[in-house]
Amino acid sequence: MEGLMPYRDLFDQKGPLIFLIYGISFLLFKSFWLVFLLEWAAIFVSMVFSYKIAVLFISARKAFFISLLLVLLLCNFPYYGGGGHPSEFLLPFQLASLYFLIRLRQGGGSAAVTGIVFGLSMGIAILLKFNLAVFWFIPCIYVFILAWRKGKALPFSACLISAMVITVAPLLLYFHLSGILDDFYRGYFLFNVRYGGGGDSLGSIIWNYVKWIKREVMDPNIFMWVAGVVGIGFSRLPKADKLAFASAFLLTCLGVQGNG
């Protein structure tokens, strides 16, 4: 709390929420025990939603095995660098969003509730590490189309925007009242977009991200896609859906390679 022991890579696209997590832990315990407990909670909630997703398609026993396998894979995924990464804290929100998306697709979910989950999740992502919010780009388009067909596009959009604003507004208001909102924008967003891409044009930024693909991120993603396609192949989905899911999953894995 006196400027010592800063968060690693603190300049690299990390938002104010990650500093609150570390700062409050150190204030209360003079250590990072609270961070460890939050990591444990994030993994546990991730297990729950991975189980809830899987059990929509397969037996409860197989779904439980998958939820255990998720923890094993996460604990050995090099990108997390031994823990304390924003992606860990965001994973439960990603899996929760996927769960509500699938429920809505199967006709048992609510467009408004899905919008709230998406908005809350995107707000948390923006406050943790803003580029991680890109995860929701395709799911938002997909759910909007589903909601439009059901005549629920307005409730979904309104709930999504409201939940995101309510999540982000308190910290933005704090920065505004402190007179440093412009500094926050320039230091957190503007600087990091230019730094992360290392270029001035959109084309050069994209090309630089492609060149910086890391093998420790690429190799697990290749395995993840192959394992996913095998799972899709053994599922009861129609052939057209299998091709669509495999293609969409490949795009996801390629996107993760560009930025974990």
mmCIF file of N, CA and C in Angstrom, residues 116-182:
data_model
loop_
_atom_site.group_PDB
_atom_site.id
_atom_site.type_symbol
_atom_site.label_atom_id
_atom_site.label_comp_id
_atom_site.label_asym_id
_atom_site.label_seq_id
_atom_site.Cartn_x
_atom_site.Cartn_y
_atom_site.Cartn_z
ATOM 1 N N ILE A 116 -28.275 -9.341 -18.890
ATOM 2 C CA ILE A 116 -27.669 -8.910 -17.624
ATOM 3 C C ILE A 116 -26.328 -9.611 -17.404
ATOM 4 N N VAL A 117 -26.298 -10.916 -17.645
ATOM 5 C CA VAL A 117 -25.061 -11.684 -17.472
ATOM 6 C C VAL A 117 -23.987 -11.185 -18.436
ATOM 7 N N PHE A 118 -24.368 -10.954 -19.688
ATOM 8 C CA PHE A 118 -23.408 -10.458 -20.683
ATOM 9 C C PHE A 118 -22.896 -9.074 -20.288
ATOM 10 N N GLY A 119 -23.798 -8.179 -19.894
ATOM 11 C CA GLY A 119 -23.398 -6.819 -19.543
ATOM 12 C C GLY A 119 -22.494 -6.767 -18.332
ATOM 13 N N LEU A 120 -22.855 -7.516 -17.297
ATOM 14 C CA LEU A 120 -22.017 -7.592 -16.098
ATOM 15 C C LEU A 120 -20.640 -8.149 -16.437
ATOM 16 N N SER A 121 -20.617 -9.198 -17.233
ATOM 17 C CA SER A 121 -19.352 -9.845 -17.603
ATOM 18 C C SER A 121 -18.465 -8.906 -18.418
ATOM 19 N N MET A 122 -19.048 -8.218 -19.378
ATOM 20 C CA MET A 122 -18.266 -7.299 -20.202
ATOM 21 C C MET A 122 -17.746 -6.129 -19.378
ATOM 22 N N GLY A 123 -18.545 -5.659 -18.424
ATOM 23 C CA GLY A 123 -18.091 -4.586 -17.546
ATOM 24 C C GLY A 123 -16.902 -5.014 -16.698
ATOM 25 N N ILE A 124 -16.991 -6.217 -16.136
ATOM 26 C CA ILE A 124 -15.880 -6.760 -15.350
ATOM 27 C C ILE A 124 -14.642 -6.916 -16.225
ATOM 28 N N ALA A 125 -14.837 -7.391 -17.458
ATOM 29 C CA ALA A 125 -13.703 -7.568 -18.379
ATOM 30 C C ALA A 125 -13.023 -6.240 -18.674
ATOM 31 N N ILE A 126 -13.815 -5.203 -18.913
ATOM 32 C CA ILE A 126 -13.251 -3.881 -19.208
ATOM 33 C C ILE A 126 -12.430 -3.375 -18.029
ATOM 34 N N LEU A 127 -12.876 -3.661 -16.815
ATOM 35 C CA LEU A 127 -12.178 -3.178 -15.620
ATOM 36 C C LEU A 127 -10.969 -4.040 -15.260
ATOM 37 N N LEU A 128 -10.947 -5.290 -15.729
ATOM 38 C CA LEU A 128 -9.809 -6.171 -15.454
ATOM 39 C C LEU A 128 -8.705 -6.024 -16.498
ATOM 40 N N LYS A 129 -9.077 -6.177 -17.767
ATOM 41 C CA LYS A 129 -8.130 -6.064 -18.882
ATOM 42 C C LYS A 129 -8.975 -5.904 -20.133
ATOM 43 N N PHE A 130 -9.068 -4.689 -20.640
ATOM 44 C CA PHE A 130 -10.126 -4.334 -21.589
ATOM 45 C C PHE A 130 -10.146 -5.194 -22.844
ATOM 46 N N ASN A 131 -8.971 -5.682 -23.305
ATOM 47 C CA ASN A 131 -8.983 -6.469 -24.544
ATOM 48 C C ASN A 131 -9.664 -7.820 -24.354
ATOM 49 N N LEU A 132 -9.828 -8.279 -23.119
ATOM 50 C CA LEU A 132 -10.508 -9.549 -22.878
ATOM 51 C C LEU A 132 -12.011 -9.449 -23.152
ATOM 52 N N ALA A 133 -12.545 -8.226 -23.222
ATOM 53 C CA ALA A 133 -13.967 -8.054 -23.519
ATOM 54 C C ALA A 133 -14.304 -8.478 -24.944
ATOM 55 N N VAL A 134 -13.282 -8.618 -25.796
ATOM 56 C CA VAL A 134 -13.505 -9.048 -27.185
ATOM 57 C C VAL A 134 -14.158 -10.430 -27.226
ATOM 58 N N PHE A 135 -13.969 -11.216 -26.174
ATOM 59 C CA PHE A 135 -14.567 -12.557 -26.087
ATOM 60 C C PHE A 135 -16.066 -12.518 -26.372
ATOM 61 N N TRP A 136 -16.741 -11.436 -25.961
ATOM 62 C CA TRP A 136 -18.205 -11.373 -26.057
ATOM 63 C C TRP A 136 -18.693 -10.831 -27.392
ATOM 64 N N PHE A 137 -17.796 -10.491 -28.310
ATOM 65 C CA PHE A 137 -18.212 -9.861 -29.566
ATOM 66 C C PHE A 137 -19.121 -10.779 -30.381
ATOM 67 N N ILE A 138 -18.640 -11.970 -30.704
ATOM 68 C CA ILE A 138 -19.441 -12.917 -31.488
ATOM 69 C C ILE A 138 -20.651 -13.430 -30.693
ATOM 70 N N PRO A 139 -20.494 -13.829 -29.410
ATOM 71 C CA PRO A 139 -21.675 -14.257 -28.652
ATOM 72 C C PRO A 139 -22.775 -13.201 -28.592
ATOM 73 N N CYS A 140 -22.408 -11.913 -28.492
ATOM 74 C CA CYS A 140 -23.418 -10.858 -28.444
ATOM 75 C C CYS A 140 -24.212 -10.797 -29.755
ATOM 76 N N ILE A 141 -23.503 -10.896 -30.869
ATOM 77 C CA ILE A 141 -24.182 -10.897 -32.167
ATOM 78 C C ILE A 141 -25.122 -12.105 -32.271
ATOM 79 N N TYR A 142 -24.622 -13.261 -31.831
ATOM 80 C CA TYR A 142 -25.407 -14.487 -31.925
ATOM 81 C C TYR A 142 -26.667 -14.409 -31.061
ATOM 82 N N VAL A 143 -26.505 -13.952 -29.817
ATOM 83 C CA VAL A 143 -27.664 -13.864 -28.921
ATOM 84 C C VAL A 143 -28.644 -12.798 -29.405
ATOM 85 N N PHE A 144 -28.123 -11.702 -29.940
ATOM 86 C CA PHE A 144 -29.015 -10.656 -30.463
ATOM 87 C C PHE A 144 -29.890 -11.218 -31.577
ATOM 88 N N ILE A 145 -29.306 -12.035 -32.465
ATOM 89 C CA ILE A 145 -30.079 -12.646 -33.547
ATOM 90 C C ILE A 145 -31.134 -13.596 -32.968
ATOM 91 N N LEU A 146 -30.721 -14.409 -31.978
ATOM 92 C CA LEU A 146 -31.693 -15.305 -31.335
ATOM 93 C C LEU A 146 -32.828 -14.510 -30.695
ATOM 94 N N ALA A 147 -32.462 -13.448 -29.965
ATOM 95 C CA ALA A 147 -33.470 -12.630 -29.289
ATOM 96 C C ALA A 147 -34.374 -11.920 -30.307
ATOM 97 N N TRP A 148 -33.792 -11.479 -31.423
ATOM 98 C CA TRP A 148 -34.582 -10.817 -32.473
ATOM 99 C C TRP A 148 -35.648 -11.755 -33.016
ATOM 100 N N ARG A 149 -35.281 -13.000 -33.252
ATOM 101 C CA ARG A 149 -36.234 -13.979 -33.773
ATOM 102 C C ARG A 149 -37.365 -14.244 -32.786
ATOM 103 N N LYS A 150 -37.067 -14.084 -31.490
ATOM 104 C CA LYS A 150 -38.082 -14.316 -30.459
ATOM 105 C C LYS A 150 -38.812 -13.028 -30.085
ATOM 106 N N GLY A 151 -38.472 -11.907 -30.735
ATOM 107 C CA GLY A 151 -39.066 -10.621 -30.396
ATOM 108 C C GLY A 151 -38.552 -10.063 -29.082
ATOM 109 N N LYS A 152 -37.352 -10.480 -28.651
ATOM 110 C CA LYS A 152 -36.798 -10.071 -27.367
ATOM 111 C C LYS A 152 -35.487 -9.293 -27.520
ATOM 112 N N ALA A 153 -35.251 -8.739 -28.697
ATOM 113 C CA ALA A 153 -33.986 -8.035 -28.931
ATOM 114 C C ALA A 153 -33.864 -6.803 -28.049
ATOM 115 N N LEU A 154 -34.963 -6.067 -27.855
ATOM 116 C CA LEU A 154 -34.922 -4.851 -27.041
ATOM 117 C C LEU A 154 -34.617 -5.154 -25.571
ATOM 118 N N PRO A 155 -35.318 -6.114 -24.935
ATOM 119 C CA PRO A 155 -34.960 -6.446 -23.541
ATOM 120 C C PRO A 155 -33.515 -6.903 -23.385
ATOM 121 N N PHE A 156 -33.035 -7.717 -24.336
ATOM 122 C CA PHE A 156 -31.646 -8.179 -24.260
ATOM 123 C C PHE A 156 -30.684 -7.005 -24.343
ATOM 124 N N SER A 157 -30.869 -6.124 -25.328
ATOM 125 C CA SER A 157 -29.968 -4.993 -25.516
ATOM 126 C C SER A 157 -30.022 -4.033 -24.337
ATOM 127 N N ALA A 158 -31.235 -3.743 -23.857
ATOM 128 C CA ALA A 158 -31.386 -2.801 -22.746
ATOM 129 C C ALA A 158 -30.739 -3.336 -21.477
ATOM 130 N N CYS A 159 -30.938 -4.623 -21.191
ATOM 131 C CA CYS A 159 -30.358 -5.231 -19.988
ATOM 132 C C CYS A 159 -28.839 -5.303 -20.098
ATOM 133 N N LEU A 160 -28.330 -5.623 -21.292
ATOM 134 C CA LEU A 160 -26.883 -5.707 -21.496
ATOM 135 C C LEU A 160 -26.226 -4.345 -21.250
ATOM 136 N N ILE A 161 -26.750 -3.306 -21.884
ATOM 137 C CA ILE A 161 -26.160 -1.969 -21.753
ATOM 138 C C ILE A 161 -26.279 -1.465 -20.322
ATOM 139 N N SER A 162 -27.443 -1.676 -19.701
ATOM 140 C CA SER A 162 -27.650 -1.204 -18.323
ATOM 141 C C SER A 162 -26.696 -1.881 -17.349
ATOM 142 N N ALA A 163 -26.563 -3.212 -17.468
ATOM 143 C CA ALA A 163 -25.682 -3.953 -16.557
ATOM 144 C C ALA A 163 -24.229 -3.530 -16.739
ATOM 145 N N MET A 164 -23.812 -3.295 -17.988
ATOM 146 C CA MET A 164 -22.435 -2.889 -18.239
ATOM 147 C C MET A 164 -22.168 -1.499 -17.678
ATOM 148 N N VAL A 165 -23.115 -0.577 -17.877
ATOM 149 C CA VAL A 165 -22.952 0.787 -17.361
ATOM 150 C C VAL A 165 -22.904 0.798 -15.840
ATOM 151 N N ILE A 166 -23.805 0.044 -15.206
ATOM 152 C CA ILE A 166 -23.835 -0.006 -13.740
ATOM 153 C C ILE A 166 -22.529 -0.578 -13.187
ATOM 154 N N THR A 167 -21.936 -1.527 -13.904
ATOM 155 C CA THR A 167 -20.687 -2.143 -13.458
ATOM 156 C C THR A 167 -19.504 -1.186 -13.574
ATOM 157 N N VAL A 168 -19.456 -0.463 -14.691
ATOM 158 C CA VAL A 168 -18.283 0.382 -14.979
ATOM 159 C C VAL A 168 -18.404 1.771 -14.360
ATOM 160 N N ALA A 169 -19.627 2.283 -14.222
ATOM 161 C CA ALA A 169 -19.850 3.676 -13.826
ATOM 162 C C ALA A 169 -19.195 4.082 -12.497
ATOM 163 N N PRO A 170 -19.272 3.265 -11.438
ATOM 164 C CA PRO A 170 -18.691 3.719 -10.161
ATOM 165 C C PRO A 170 -17.210 4.073 -10.251
ATOM 166 N N LEU A 171 -16.412 3.246 -10.931
ATOM 167 C CA LEU A 171 -14.987 3.538 -11.035
ATOM 168 C C LEU A 171 -14.737 4.731 -11.957
ATOM 169 N N LEU A 172 -15.494 4.829 -13.041
ATOM 170 C CA LEU A 172 -15.335 5.988 -13.911
ATOM 171 C C LEU A 172 -15.707 7.272 -13.180
ATOM 172 N N LEU A 173 -16.745 7.214 -12.371
ATOM 173 C CA LEU A 173 -17.140 8.372 -11.569
ATOM 174 C C LEU A 173 -16.048 8.754 -10.577
ATOM 175 N N TYR A 174 -15.414 7.742 -9.975
ATOM 176 C CA TYR A 174 -14.312 7.998 -9.045
ATOM 177 C C TYR A 174 -13.165 8.723 -9.747
ATOM 178 N N PHE A 175 -12.793 8.235 -10.942
ATOM 179 C CA PHE A 175 -11.708 8.884 -11.684
ATOM 180 C C PHE A 175 -12.099 10.303 -12.103
ATOM 181 N N HIS A 176 -13.370 10.495 -12.458
ATOM 182 C CA HIS A 176 -13.836 11.821 -12.852
ATOM 183 C C HIS A 176 -13.769 12.788 -11.669
ATOM 184 N N LEU A 177 -14.277 12.356 -10.516
ATOM 185 C CA LEU A 177 -14.263 13.223 -9.332
ATOM 186 C C LEU A 177 -12.844 13.501 -8.852
ATOM 187 N N SER A 178 -11.924 12.571 -9.149
ATOM 188 C CA SER A 178 -10.518 12.766 -8.768
ATOM 189 C C SER A 178 -9.764 13.618 -9.785
ATOM 190 N N GLY A 179 -10.422 13.954 -10.892
ATOM 191 C CA GLY A 179 -9.797 14.785 -11.902
ATOM 192 C C GLY A 179 -8.774 14.070 -12.759
ATOM 193 N N ILE A 180 -8.839 12.743 -12.831
ATOM 194 C CA ILE A 180 -7.829 11.990 -13.578
ATOM 195 C C ILE A 180 -8.467 11.049 -14.604
ATOM 196 N N LEU A 181 -9.705 11.351 -15.010
ATOM 197 C CA LEU A 181 -10.376 10.492 -15.985
ATOM 198 C C LEU A 181 -9.635 10.501 -17.320
ATOM 199 N N ASP A 182 -9.133 11.685 -17.727
ATOM 200 C CA ASP A 182 -8.386 11.766 -18.974
ATOM 201 C C ASP A 182 -7.088 10.971 -18.883
#
